[in-house]
Coordinates of N, CA and C in Angstrom, one line a residue:
M187 N 61.6 93.5 62.5 CA 60.9 94.6 63.2 C 60.4 95.5 62.2
R188 N 59.1 95.9 62.3 CA 58.4 96.8 61.4 C 59.0 98.2 61.5
T189 N 59.4 98.7 60.3 CA 60.2 99.9 60.3 C 59.7 100.9 59.3
R190 N 59.6 102.2 59.8 CA 59.2 103.3 58.9 C 60.4 104.3 58.9
V191 N 60.6 104.9 57.7 CA 61.7 105.8 57.5 C 61.1 107.2 57.1
Y192 N 61.6 108.2 57.8 CA 61.1 109.6 57.6 C 62.3 110.4 57.0
V193 N 62.2 110.8 55.8 CA 63.3 111.5 55.0 C 63.0 113.0 54.9
D194 N 63.8 113.8 55.5 CA 63.8 115.2 55.2 C 64.6 115.5 53.9
G195 N 63.8 115.6 52.8 CA 64.4 115.6 51.5 C 65.4 116.7 51.3
L196 N 65.1 117.9 51.6 CA 66.1 119.0 51.4 C 67.3 118.9 52.3
N197 N 67.1 118.4 53.5 CA 68.2 118.2 54.4 C 69.1 117.2 53.9
L198 N 68.5 116.1 53.3 CA 69.3 115.0 52.7 C 70.1 115.6 51.5
Y199 N 69.3 116.4 50.6 CA 70.0 116.9 49.4 C 71.2 117.8 49.7
Y200 N 71.0 118.8 50.6 CA 72.0 119.7 50.8 C 73.1 119.1 51.7
G201 N 72.8 118.1 52.5 CA 73.8 117.5 53.4 C 74.6 116.4 52.7
A202 N 74.0 115.7 51.7 CA 74.7 114.5 51.2 C 74.8 114.4 49.7
L203 N 73.8 115.0 49.0 CA 73.7 114.8 47.5 C 74.2 115.9 46.6
Q204 N 74.0 117.2 47.1 CA 74.4 118.3 46.2 C 75.9 118.2 45.8
G205 N 76.1 118.4 44.5 CA 77.4 118.3 44.0 C 78.0 116.9 43.8
T206 N 77.2 115.9 44.0 CA 77.6 114.5 43.8 C 76.9 113.9 42.6
P207 N 77.3 112.7 42.1 CA 76.6 112.0 41.0 C 75.5 111.1 41.5
F208 N 75.1 111.3 42.8 CA 74.2 110.3 43.4 C 72.8 110.8 43.7
K209 N 72.4 111.8 43.0 CA 71.0 112.4 43.2 C 69.9 111.5 42.8
W210 N 70.1 110.5 41.9 CA 69.1 109.6 41.5 C 68.9 108.5 42.5
L211 N 68.5 108.8 43.7 CA 68.6 108.0 44.8 C 67.4 107.2 45.1
D212 N 67.6 105.9 45.4 CA 66.5 105.0 45.8 C 66.5 105.0 47.4
P213 N 65.5 105.8 48.0 CA 65.5 105.9 49.5 C 65.2 104.6 50.2
V214 N 64.5 103.7 49.5 CA 64.2 102.4 50.2 C 65.5 101.6 50.3
R215 N 66.2 101.5 49.2 CA 67.5 100.8 49.2 C 68.5 101.4 50.1
L216 N 68.6 102.8 50.2 CA 69.5 103.4 51.1 C 69.1 103.1 52.5
S217 N 67.8 103.0 52.8 CA 67.3 102.7 54.2 C 67.8 101.3 54.6
T218 N 67.7 100.3 53.7 CA 68.1 99.0 54.0 C 69.6 98.9 54.3
L219 N 70.4 99.7 53.6 CA 71.8 99.8 53.8 C 72.2 100.4 55.2
L220 N 71.4 101.3 55.6 CA 71.7 102.0 56.8 C 71.3 101.3 58.1
L221 N 70.2 100.4 58.0 CA 69.6 99.8 59.2 C 70.0 98.4 59.3
P222 N 69.9 97.8 60.5 CA 70.2 96.4 60.7 C 69.3 95.5 59.9
P223 N 69.8 94.3 59.6 CA 68.9 93.3 58.8 C 67.6 93.0 59.5
A224 N 67.5 93.1 60.8 CA 66.3 92.8 61.5 C 65.2 93.8 61.3
C225 N 65.6 95.0 60.7 CA 64.6 96.0 60.4 C 64.0 95.8 59.0
T226 N 62.7 95.6 59.0 CA 62.0 95.5 57.7 C 61.3 96.8 57.3
V227 N 61.9 97.4 56.3 CA 61.4 98.7 55.9 C 60.0 98.6 55.2
E228 N 59.0 99.0 55.9 CA 57.6 98.8 55.3 C 57.2 100.1 54.5
K229 N 57.7 101.2 54.9 CA 57.3 102.5 54.3 C 58.4 103.5 54.4
V230 N 58.6 104.3 53.4 CA 59.5 105.5 53.4 C 58.6 106.7 53.1
L231 N 58.6 107.6 54.1 CA 57.9 108.9 53.8 C 58.9 110.0 53.5
Y232 N 58.8 110.5 52.3 CA 59.8 111.5 51.8 C 59.2 112.9 51.8
F233 N 59.7 113.8 52.6 CA 59.2 115.1 52.8 C 60.0 116.1 52.0
T234 N 59.3 116.9 51.2 CA 60.1 117.8 50.4 C 59.1 119.0 50.0
A235 N 59.7 119.9 49.2 CA 58.9 121.0 48.6 C 59.3 121.2 47.2
R236 N 58.4 121.7 46.4 CA 58.8 121.9 45.0 C 59.7 123.1 44.9
V237 N 60.9 122.9 44.2 CA 61.9 123.9 44.2 C 61.5 125.0 43.2
S238 N 62.1 126.2 43.3 CA 61.9 127.3 42.4 C 62.9 127.3 41.3
G239 N 62.6 127.8 40.2 CA 63.5 127.9 39.1 C 64.2 129.3 39.1
S240 N 64.2 130.0 40.2 CA 64.7 131.4 40.2 C 66.2 131.4 40.0
T241 N 66.9 130.4 40.5 CA 68.4 130.4 40.3 C 68.8 129.4 39.3
D242 N 68.0 128.4 39.0 CA 68.3 127.3 38.1 C 67.0 126.9 37.4
R243 N 66.8 127.4 36.2 CA 65.5 127.2 35.5 C 65.2 125.7 35.2
G244 N 66.2 124.9 35.2 CA 66.0 123.5 34.9 C 65.7 122.7 36.2
A245 N 65.9 123.3 37.4 CA 65.7 122.5 38.6 C 64.3 122.0 38.8
P246 N 63.2 122.7 38.6 CA 61.9 122.2 38.8 C 61.6 120.9 37.9
A247 N 62.1 121.0 36.6 CA 61.8 119.8 35.7 C 62.6 118.6 36.2
R248 N 63.9 118.8 36.6 CA 64.7 117.7 37.1 C 64.0 117.1 38.4
Q249 N 63.6 118.0 39.3 CA 63.0 117.5 40.5 C 61.7 116.7 40.2
Q250 N 60.9 117.2 39.2 CA 59.7 116.5 38.9 C 59.9 115.1 38.3
V251 N 61.0 115.0 37.5 CA 61.3 113.6 37.0 C 61.6 112.7 38.2
Y252 N 62.4 113.2 39.2 CA 62.7 112.4 40.3 C 61.5 112.1 41.2
L253 N 60.6 113.0 41.4 CA 59.4 112.8 42.2 C 58.5 111.7 41.4
T254 N 58.5 111.8 40.1 CA 57.7 110.8 39.3 C 58.4 109.4 39.5
A255 N 59.7 109.4 39.5 CA 60.4 108.1 39.7 C 60.0 107.6 41.1
L256 N 60.0 108.4 42.2 CA 59.7 108.0 43.5 C 58.2 107.4 43.5
G257 N 57.4 108.0 42.7 CA 56.0 107.6 42.7 C 55.8 106.2 42.1
T258 N 56.9 105.6 41.5 CA 56.8 104.2 41.0 C 57.2 103.2 42.1
L259 N 57.7 103.7 43.2 CA 58.2 102.8 44.2 C 57.0 102.6 45.2
P260 N 56.5 101.4 45.3 CA 55.3 101.1 46.1 C 55.4 101.5 47.6
D261 N 56.7 101.4 48.1 CA 56.9 101.7 49.6 C 57.2 103.1 49.9
V262 N 57.1 104.0 48.9 CA 57.5 105.4 49.1 C 56.2 106.3 49.0
E263 N 56.1 107.2 50.0 CA 55.0 108.2 49.9 C 55.7 109.6 50.0
V264 N 55.4 110.5 49.1 CA 55.9 111.8 49.1 C 54.9 112.8 49.7
C265 N 55.4 113.6 50.6 CA 54.6 114.5 51.4 C 55.2 115.9 51.1
F266 N 54.4 116.9 50.7 CA 54.8 118.2 50.3 C 54.6 119.3 51.3
G267 N 55.7 120.1 51.4 CA 55.6 121.4 52.1 C 55.6 122.4 51.0
S268 N 56.2 123.6 51.2 CA 56.2 124.6 50.2 C 57.4 125.6 50.4
F269 N 57.6 126.4 49.4 CA 58.6 127.5 49.6 C 57.9 128.8 49.6
L270 N 58.4 129.7 50.5 CA 57.9 131.0 50.6 C 59.0 132.0 50.1
A271 N 58.7 132.7 49.0 CA 59.7 133.6 48.5 C 59.4 135.0 49.1
K272 N 60.5 135.6 49.6 CA 60.4 136.9 50.3 C 61.7 137.6 50.2
T273 N 61.7 138.9 50.6 CA 63.0 139.6 50.8 C 63.1 140.0 52.2
V274 N 64.4 140.1 52.7 CA 64.7 140.4 54.0 C 65.9 141.4 54.0
W275 N 65.9 142.3 55.0 CA 67.0 143.2 55.2 C 67.9 142.6 56.2
R276 N 69.2 142.6 55.9 CA 70.2 142.0 56.8 C 71.5 142.9 56.8
P277 N 72.2 143.0 57.9 CA 73.5 143.7 57.9 C 74.6 142.8 57.2
L278 N 75.4 143.4 56.4 CA 76.4 142.6 55.7 C 77.6 142.4 56.6
V279 N 78.1 141.2 56.6 CA 79.4 140.9 57.3 C 80.5 140.9 56.2
N280 N 80.2 140.5 55.0 CA 81.2 140.4 54.0 C 80.5 140.8 52.7
L281 N 81.1 141.6 51.8 CA 80.5 142.0 50.6 C 81.4 141.6 49.4
P282 N 81.3 140.4 48.8 CA 82.1 140.0 47.7 C 81.7 140.8 46.4
V283 N 82.7 141.4 45.8 CA 82.4 142.1 44.5 C 83.6 141.6 43.6
A284 N 83.2 140.7 42.7 CA 84.2 140.1 41.8 C 85.4 139.5 42.7
D285 N 85.0 138.7 43.6 CA 85.9 138.0 44.5 C 86.7 139.0 45.4
R286 N 86.0 140.0 45.8 CA 86.7 141.0 46.7 C 85.9 141.1 48.0
R287 N 86.6 141.6 49.0 CA 86.0 141.7 50.3 C 86.1 143.1 51.0
I288 N 85.5 143.3 52.1 CA 85.5 144.6 52.7 C 86.4 144.8 53.8
D289 N 87.3 143.8 54.1 CA 88.1 143.9 55.3 C 89.6 144.0 55.1
T290 N 90.0 144.5 54.0 CA 91.4 144.7 53.7 C 91.7 146.1 53.2
P291 N 92.9 146.7 53.3 CA 93.1 148.1 53.1 C 92.9 148.6 51.6
E292 N 93.3 147.8 50.6 CA 93.3 148.2 49.3 C 91.9 148.5 48.8
P293 N 91.6 149.7 48.3 CA 90.2 150.0 47.9 C 89.8 149.5 46.5
I294 N 88.5 149.2 46.4 CA 87.9 148.9 45.1 C 86.7 149.8 45.1
I295 N 85.9 149.7 44.0 CA 84.7 150.5 43.9 C 83.5 149.7 44.0
L296 N 82.6 150.1 44.9 CA 81.3 149.5 45.0 C 80.4 150.0 43.9
P297 N 79.6 149.1 43.2 CA 78.7 149.6 42.2 C 77.8 150.6 42.7
A298 N 77.4 151.6 41.8 CA 76.6 152.7 42.2 C 75.2 152.2 42.6
G299 N 74.6 152.9 43.5 CA 73.3 152.5 44.0 C 73.0 153.2 45.3
E300 N 71.8 152.9 45.8 CA 71.4 153.5 47.1 C 71.8 152.5 48.2
H301 N 72.8 152.8 49.0 CA 73.4 151.9 50.0 C 73.0 152.3 51.4
K302 N 72.1 151.6 52.0 CA 71.7 151.9 53.3 C 72.7 151.4 54.3
V303 N 73.1 152.3 55.3 CA 74.1 151.9 56.3 C 73.5 152.1 57.7
V304 N 74.1 151.4 58.7 CA 73.7 151.5 60.0 C 74.8 152.1 60.8
G305 N 74.4 153.1 61.6 CA 75.4 153.8 62.4 C 74.6 154.4 63.6
P306 N 75.0 155.5 64.1 CA 74.3 156.2 65.2 C 72.8 156.4 64.8
S307 N 72.6 156.7 63.5 CA 71.3 156.8 62.9 C 71.3 156.2 61.5
V308 N 70.2 155.6 61.1 CA 70.1 155.0 59.8 C 70.1 156.0 58.7
Q309 N 70.9 155.9 57.7 CA 70.9 156.8 56.6 C 71.0 156.1 55.3
T310 N 70.6 156.7 54.2 CA 70.7 156.2 52.9 C 71.7 157.1 52.1
L311 N 72.7 156.4 51.6 CA 73.8 157.1 50.9 C 73.2 157.4 49.5
P312 N 73.6 158.6 48.9 CA 73.1 158.9 47.6 C 73.8 158.0 46.5
V313 N 73.2 158.0 45.4 CA 73.8 157.2 44.3 C 75.2 157.7 44.0
G314 N 76.1 156.7 43.9 CA 77.5 157.0 43.6 C 78.4 155.8 43.8
S315 N 79.7 156.0 44.0 CA 80.6 155.0 44.1 C 81.3 155.1 45.5
Y316 N 81.5 154.0 46.1 CA 82.1 154.0 47.5 C 83.2 153.0 47.6
P317 N 84.2 153.3 48.4 CA 85.4 152.4 48.4 C 85.0 151.1 49.2
V318 N 85.5 150.0 48.7 CA 85.4 148.7 49.4 C 86.8 148.1 49.3
A319 N 87.1 147.1 50.1 CA 88.5 146.6 50.2 C 88.6 145.3 49.3
R320 N 89.8 145.1 48.8 CA 90.1 143.9 48.0 C 90.3 142.7 48.9
A321 N 89.9 141.5 48.4 CA 90.0 140.3 49.2 C 91.5 139.8 49.2
E322 N 91.8 139.2 50.3 CA 93.1 138.5 50.4 C 92.8 137.1 50.2
K323 N 93.9 136.4 49.8 CA 93.7 134.9 49.5 C 93.9 134.2 50.9
K324 N 92.9 134.3 51.7 CA 92.8 133.6 53.0 C 91.4 133.3 53.4
R325 N 91.3 132.4 54.2 CA 90.0 132.0 54.7 C 89.5 132.9 55.8
H326 N 88.4 133.5 55.7 CA 88.0 134.5 56.7 C 87.2 133.7 57.8
R327 N 87.2 134.2 59.0 CA 86.4 133.7 60.1 C 85.0 134.3 60.1
K328 N 84.1 133.5 60.5 CA 82.7 134.0 60.6 C 82.6 135.0 61.7
A329 N 81.9 136.1 61.5 CA 81.7 137.1 62.5 C 80.6 136.6 63.5
S330 N 80.8 136.8 64.8 CA 79.8 136.4 65.7 C 78.6 137.4 65.8
A331 N 78.9 138.6 65.3 CA 77.8 139.6 65.3 C 78.1 140.7 64.3
P332 N 77.1 141.3 63.7 CA 77.4 142.4 62.7 C 78.1 143.6 63.3
S333 N 78.9 144.3 62.5 CA 79.5 145.5 63.0 C 78.4 146.6 63.2
P334 N 78.6 147.4 64.2 CA 77.5 148.4 64.4 C 77.4 149.4 63.2
D335 N 78.4 149.5 62.4 CA 78.3 150.4 61.2 C 78.2 149.6 59.9
A336 N 77.6 148.4 60.0 CA 77.6 147.5 58.8 C 76.6 148.1 57.8
V337 N 76.9 147.9 56.5 CA 76.0 148.2 55.4 C 74.8 147.2 55.5
V338 N 73.6 147.7 55.4 CA 72.4 146.9 55.4 C 71.9 146.7 54.0
A339 N 71.7 145.4 53.6 CA 71.2 145.1 52.2 C 69.9 144.3 52.3
E340 N 69.2 144.4 51.2 CA 68.0 143.6 51.0 C 68.3 142.4 50.2
F341 N 67.9 141.2 50.7 CA 68.2 140.0 50.0 C 66.9 139.3 49.6
H342 N 67.0 138.6 48.5 CA 65.9 137.7 48.1 C 66.2 136.3 48.7
T343 N 65.2 135.7 49.3 CA 65.4 134.4 49.9 C 64.2 133.5 49.7
L344 N 64.4 132.2 49.7 CA 63.4 131.2 49.7 C 63.4 130.4 51.0
E345 N 62.3 130.4 51.7 CA 62.2 129.7 53.0 C 61.3 128.5 52.8
E346 N 61.8 127.4 53.2 CA 61.0 126.2 53.1 C 60.0 126.2 54.3
K347 N 58.8 125.9 54.0 CA 57.7 125.9 55.0 C 57.0 124.5 55.1
G348 N 56.9 124.0 56.2 CA 56.0 122.8 56.4 C 56.7 121.5 56.5
S349 N 57.8 121.3 55.8 CA 58.4 119.9 55.8 C 58.7 119.4 57.1
D350 N 59.4 120.2 58.0 CA 59.8 119.7 59.3 C 58.6 119.4 60.1
V351 N 57.5 120.3 60.0 CA 56.3 120.1 60.8 C 55.6 118.8 60.3
N352 N 55.5 118.6 59.0 CA 54.9 117.4 58.4 C 55.6 116.2 58.9
L353 N 56.9 116.2 58.9 CA 57.7 115.0 59.3 C 57.4 114.7 60.8
A354 N 57.5 115.7 61.6 CA 57.2 115.5 63.0 C 55.8 115.0 63.3
A355 N 54.8 115.6 62.6 CA 53.4 115.1 62.8 C 53.2 113.7 62.4
H356 N 53.8 113.3 61.2 CA 53.7 111.9 60.8 C 54.4 110.9 61.7
L357 N 55.6 111.3 62.2 CA 56.4 110.5 63.1 C 55.6 110.2 64.4
L358 N 55.0 111.3 65.0 CA 54.3 111.2 66.2 C 53.0 110.4 66.0
N359 N 52.3 110.7 65.0 CA 51.0 110.0 64.7 C 51.2 108.5 64.5
D360 N 52.2 108.2 63.7 CA 52.5 106.8 63.4 C 53.0 106.0 64.7
A361 N 53.7 106.7 65.6 CA 54.2 106.1 66.8 C 53.0 105.8 67.7
W362 N 52.1 106.8 67.9 CA 51.0 106.6 68.8 C 49.9 105.6 68.2
R363 N 49.9 105.4 66.9 CA 49.0 104.5 66.3 C 49.7 103.1 66.1
N364 N 50.9 103.0 66.6 CA 51.7 101.7 66.6 C 51.9 101.2 65.2
R365 N 52.2 102.1 64.2 CA 52.5 101.7 62.9 C 53.9 101.2 62.6
F366 N 54.7 101.3 63.6 CA 56.1 100.8 63.5 C 56.6 100.4 64.9
E367 N 57.7 99.6 64.8 CA 58.4 99.2 66.0 C 59.7 100.0 66.1
V368 N 60.2 100.3 64.9 CA 61.5 101.1 64.7 C 61.2 102.2 63.7
A369 N 61.8 103.4 64.0 CA 61.7 104.5 63.0 C 63.1 104.9 62.7
A370 N 63.3 105.4 61.5 CA 64.6 106.1 61.1 C 64.2 107.5 60.6
V371 N 65.0 108.5 61.1 CA 64.8 109.8 60.7 C 66.0 110.3 60.0
I372 N 65.9 110.6 58.7 CA 67.1 111.0 57.9 C 67.0 112.6 57.9
S373 N 67.7 113.2 58.8 CA 67.8 114.6 58.9 C 68.8 115.0 60.0
N374 N 69.2 116.3 59.9 CA 70.0 116.8 61.0 C 69.4 118.1 61.5
D375 N 68.1 118.2 61.4 CA 67.4 119.4 61.8 C 67.0 119.3 63.3
T376 N 67.5 120.2 64.1 CA 67.3 120.2 65.5 C 65.8 120.5 65.9
D377 N 65.0 121.0 64.9 CA 63.6 121.2 65.2 C 62.9 119.8 65.5
L378 N 63.6 118.7 65.2 CA 63.0 117.4 65.4 C 63.4 116.8 66.7
V379 N 64.0 117.5 67.6 CA 64.5 117.0 68.9 C 63.2 116.6 69.7
T380 N 62.3 117.4 69.8 CA 61.1 117.1 70.7 C 60.3 115.9 70.2
P381 N 59.9 115.8 68.9 CA 59.2 114.7 68.5 C 60.0 113.4 68.6
I382 N 61.3 113.4 68.3 CA 62.1 112.2 68.5 C 62.1 111.8 70.0
R383 N 62.3 112.8 70.9 CA 62.3 112.5 72.3 C 61.0 111.8 72.8
M384 N 59.9 112.4 72.3 CA 58.6 111.8 72.7 C 58.4 110.4 72.2
V385 N 58.9 110.1 71.0 CA 58.8 108.7 70.5 C 59.7 107.7 71.3
T386 N 60.9 108.1 71.6 CA 61.8 107.2 72.3 C 61.5 107.1 73.8
R387 N 61.1 108.2 74.4 CA 60.9 108.1 75.8 C 59.5 107.9 76.3
E388 N 58.5 108.4 75.5 CA 57.1 108.2 75.9 C 56.5 107.0 75.3
R389 N 56.9 106.6 74.1 CA 56.4 105.5 73.4 C 57.4 104.3 73.5
N390 N 58.6 104.5 74.0 CA 59.6 103.5 74.1 C 59.9 102.7 72.8
K391 N 59.9 103.5 71.8 CA 60.2 102.9 70.5 C 61.6 103.4 70.0
A392 N 62.3 102.6 69.3 CA 63.7 102.9 68.9 C 63.6 103.8 67.7
V393 N 64.4 104.9 67.7 CA 64.5 105.8 66.6 C 66.0 105.9 66.2
Y394 N 66.3 105.6 64.9 CA 67.6 105.8 64.4 C 67.7 107.2 63.8
L395 N 68.7 107.9 64.2 CA 69.0 109.2 63.6 C 70.0 109.0 62.5
V396 N 69.6 109.4 61.3 CA 70.5 109.2 60.2 C 71.0 110.6 59.7
C397 N 72.3 110.8 59.9 CA 72.9 112.1 59.6 C 73.4 112.2 58.2
P398 N 72.9 113.1 57.4 CA 73.4 113.2 56.0 C 74.9 113.5 55.9
R399 N 75.5 114.2 56.9 CA 76.9 114.6 56.9 C 77.6 113.7 57.9
P400 N 78.4 112.8 57.5 CA 79.1 111.8 58.4 C 79.8 112.5 59.5
G401 N 79.5 112.1 60.7 CA 80.2 112.7 61.9 C 79.8 114.0 62.4
R402 N 78.7 114.6 61.7 CA 78.3 115.9 62.1 C 76.9 115.9 62.7
A403 N 76.4 114.8 63.2 CA 75.1 114.8 63.8 C 75.0 115.8 65.0
A404 N 73.9 116.6 65.0 CA 73.7 117.6 66.0 C 73.7 116.9 67.4
P405 N 74.4 117.4 68.4 CA 74.5 116.8 69.7 C 73.1 116.6 70.3
R406 N 72.2 117.6 70.2 CA 70.9 117.5 70.8 C 70.1 116.4 70.2
L407 N 70.2 116.2 68.9 CA 69.5 115.0 68.3 C 70.1 113.7 68.7
K408 N 71.4 113.6 68.9 CA 72.1 112.4 69.3 C 71.6 112.0 70.7
E409 N 71.3 113.0 71.5 CA 70.9 112.8 72.9 C 69.6 112.1 73.0
V410 N 68.7 112.4 72.1 CA 67.3 111.8 72.2 C 67.1 110.6 71.3
A411 N 68.0 110.4 70.3 CA 67.9 109.2 69.4 C 68.4 108.0 70.1
S412 N 67.8 106.8 69.7 CA 68.3 105.5 70.2 C 69.6 105.1 69.6
H413 N 69.8 105.4 68.3 CA 71.0 105.0 67.6 C 71.3 106.1 66.6
V414 N 72.6 106.2 66.2 CA 73.0 107.2 65.2 C 73.7 106.5 64.0
R415 N 73.3 106.8 62.8 CA 73.9 106.3 61.6 C 74.4 107.5 60.7
N416 N 75.4 107.2 59.9 CA 75.8 108.3 59.0 C 75.7 107.8 57.5
I417 N 75.3 108.7 56.7 CA 75.3 108.4 55.2 C 76.6 108.6 54.6
R418 N 77.2 107.6 54.0 CA 78.5 107.7 53.4 C 78.3 107.5 51.9
P419 N 79.3 108.1 51.1 CA 79.2 108.1 49.6 C 79.1 106.6 49.1
A420 N 79.7 105.7 49.7 CA 79.6 104.3 49.2 C 78.2 103.8 49.3
M421 N 77.5 104.2 50.3 CA 76.1 103.8 50.4 C 75.2 104.5 49.3
L422 N 75.5 105.7 49.1 CA 74.7 106.4 48.1 C 75.0 105.8 46.7
K423 N 76.2 105.4 46.5 CA 76.5 104.8 45.2 C 75.8 103.5 45.0
K424 N 75.6 102.7 46.1 CA 74.9 101.4 46.0 C 73.4 101.6 45.9
A425 N 72.9 102.7 46.3 CA 71.5 102.9 46.4 C 70.9 103.8 45.3
Q426 N 71.4 103.6 44.1 CA 70.9 104.4 42.9 C 69.8 103.6 42.2
L427 N 68.8 104.4 41.7 CA 67.8 103.8 40.8 C 68.5 103.5 39.5
P428 N 67.8 102.6 38.7 CA 68.3 102.3 37.3 C 68.2 103.6 36.5
D429 N 69.2 103.8 35.6 CA 69.2 105.0 34.8 C 67.9 105.2 34.1
S430 N 67.3 104.1 33.6 CA 66.0 104.1 33.0 C 65.1 103.1 33.8
L431 N 64.0 103.6 34.3 CA 63.2 102.7 35.1 C 62.4 101.7 34.2
P432 N 62.6 100.4 34.4 CA 61.9 99.4 33.5 C 60.4 99.6 33.5
G433 N 59.9 99.5 32.2 CA 58.4 99.6 32.0 C 57.9 101.0 32.1
T434 N 58.8 102.0 32.1 CA 58.3 103.4 32.1 C 59.2 104.2 31.1
A435 N 58.8 105.5 30.9 CA 59.6 106.4 30.1 C 60.4 107.3 31.0
I436 N 60.6 106.9 32.2 CA 61.3 107.7 33.2 C 62.8 107.4 33.2
S437 N 63.6 108.5 33.0 CA 65.1 108.3 32.9 C 65.8 109.3 33.8
K438 N 66.9 109.0 34.2 CA 67.7 109.9 35.1 C 68.0 111.2 34.3
P439 N 67.8 112.4 34.9 CA 68.0 113.6 34.2 C 69.5 113.8 33.9
Q440 N 69.7 114.5 32.8 CA 71.1 114.7 32.3 C 71.8 115.6 33.4
G441 N 73.0 115.3 33.7 CA 73.8 116.0 34.7 C 73.7 115.4 36.0
W442 N 72.8 114.5 36.2 CA 72.7 113.8 37.5 C 73.6 112.6 37.6

């Protein structure tokens, strides 16, 4: 059966590859390990965005080496989205300061600065030092909502733009143009529920949902997919590119 694979690159990275020695991944080989032998993988579309070096200066260079390696695979097409750098104001649930938290009695000192807080009225505290609590050696529960008097802080964030839309558009376009009999979507992003539903129910084509985190596939995605597969470490280990790609100067980055 003619098969196309749609890879949400960042979802795959953060779900299965981060912190492992398996980042030098051959997505074509991984796809063949995940799917039944009757599925002939004709194309892998890999959706990603170029990472920023704001937190890791070496990350863009390592990523570029990997993208260059993918470019040598004839069955792989890389499709780019982008990152949007911005700042956002958010209420704090927890404020770690040297491994310390705000929800226990013993005070510590918050570094001096202008600390905006939310209460009956928004106010900005003057520069100075303010008490915060020391962390306990316990796992804290996630808060369902911020406290009404929570400190509000400005955060730097990078938001990926376009990859999920690009994946959905290619999946739908390829389905309607009959470019595959079977599709596999490597992602756990619930933004893909509608396009997967349209392919399985309106085009009557099989879609394998491949979850980067074993056993954690989103229920809404499972409902619309034809089959569910999980990526396991043993598969990642078997699906590695050669440390040095034959006939090229491309080698696996140090630390990978």
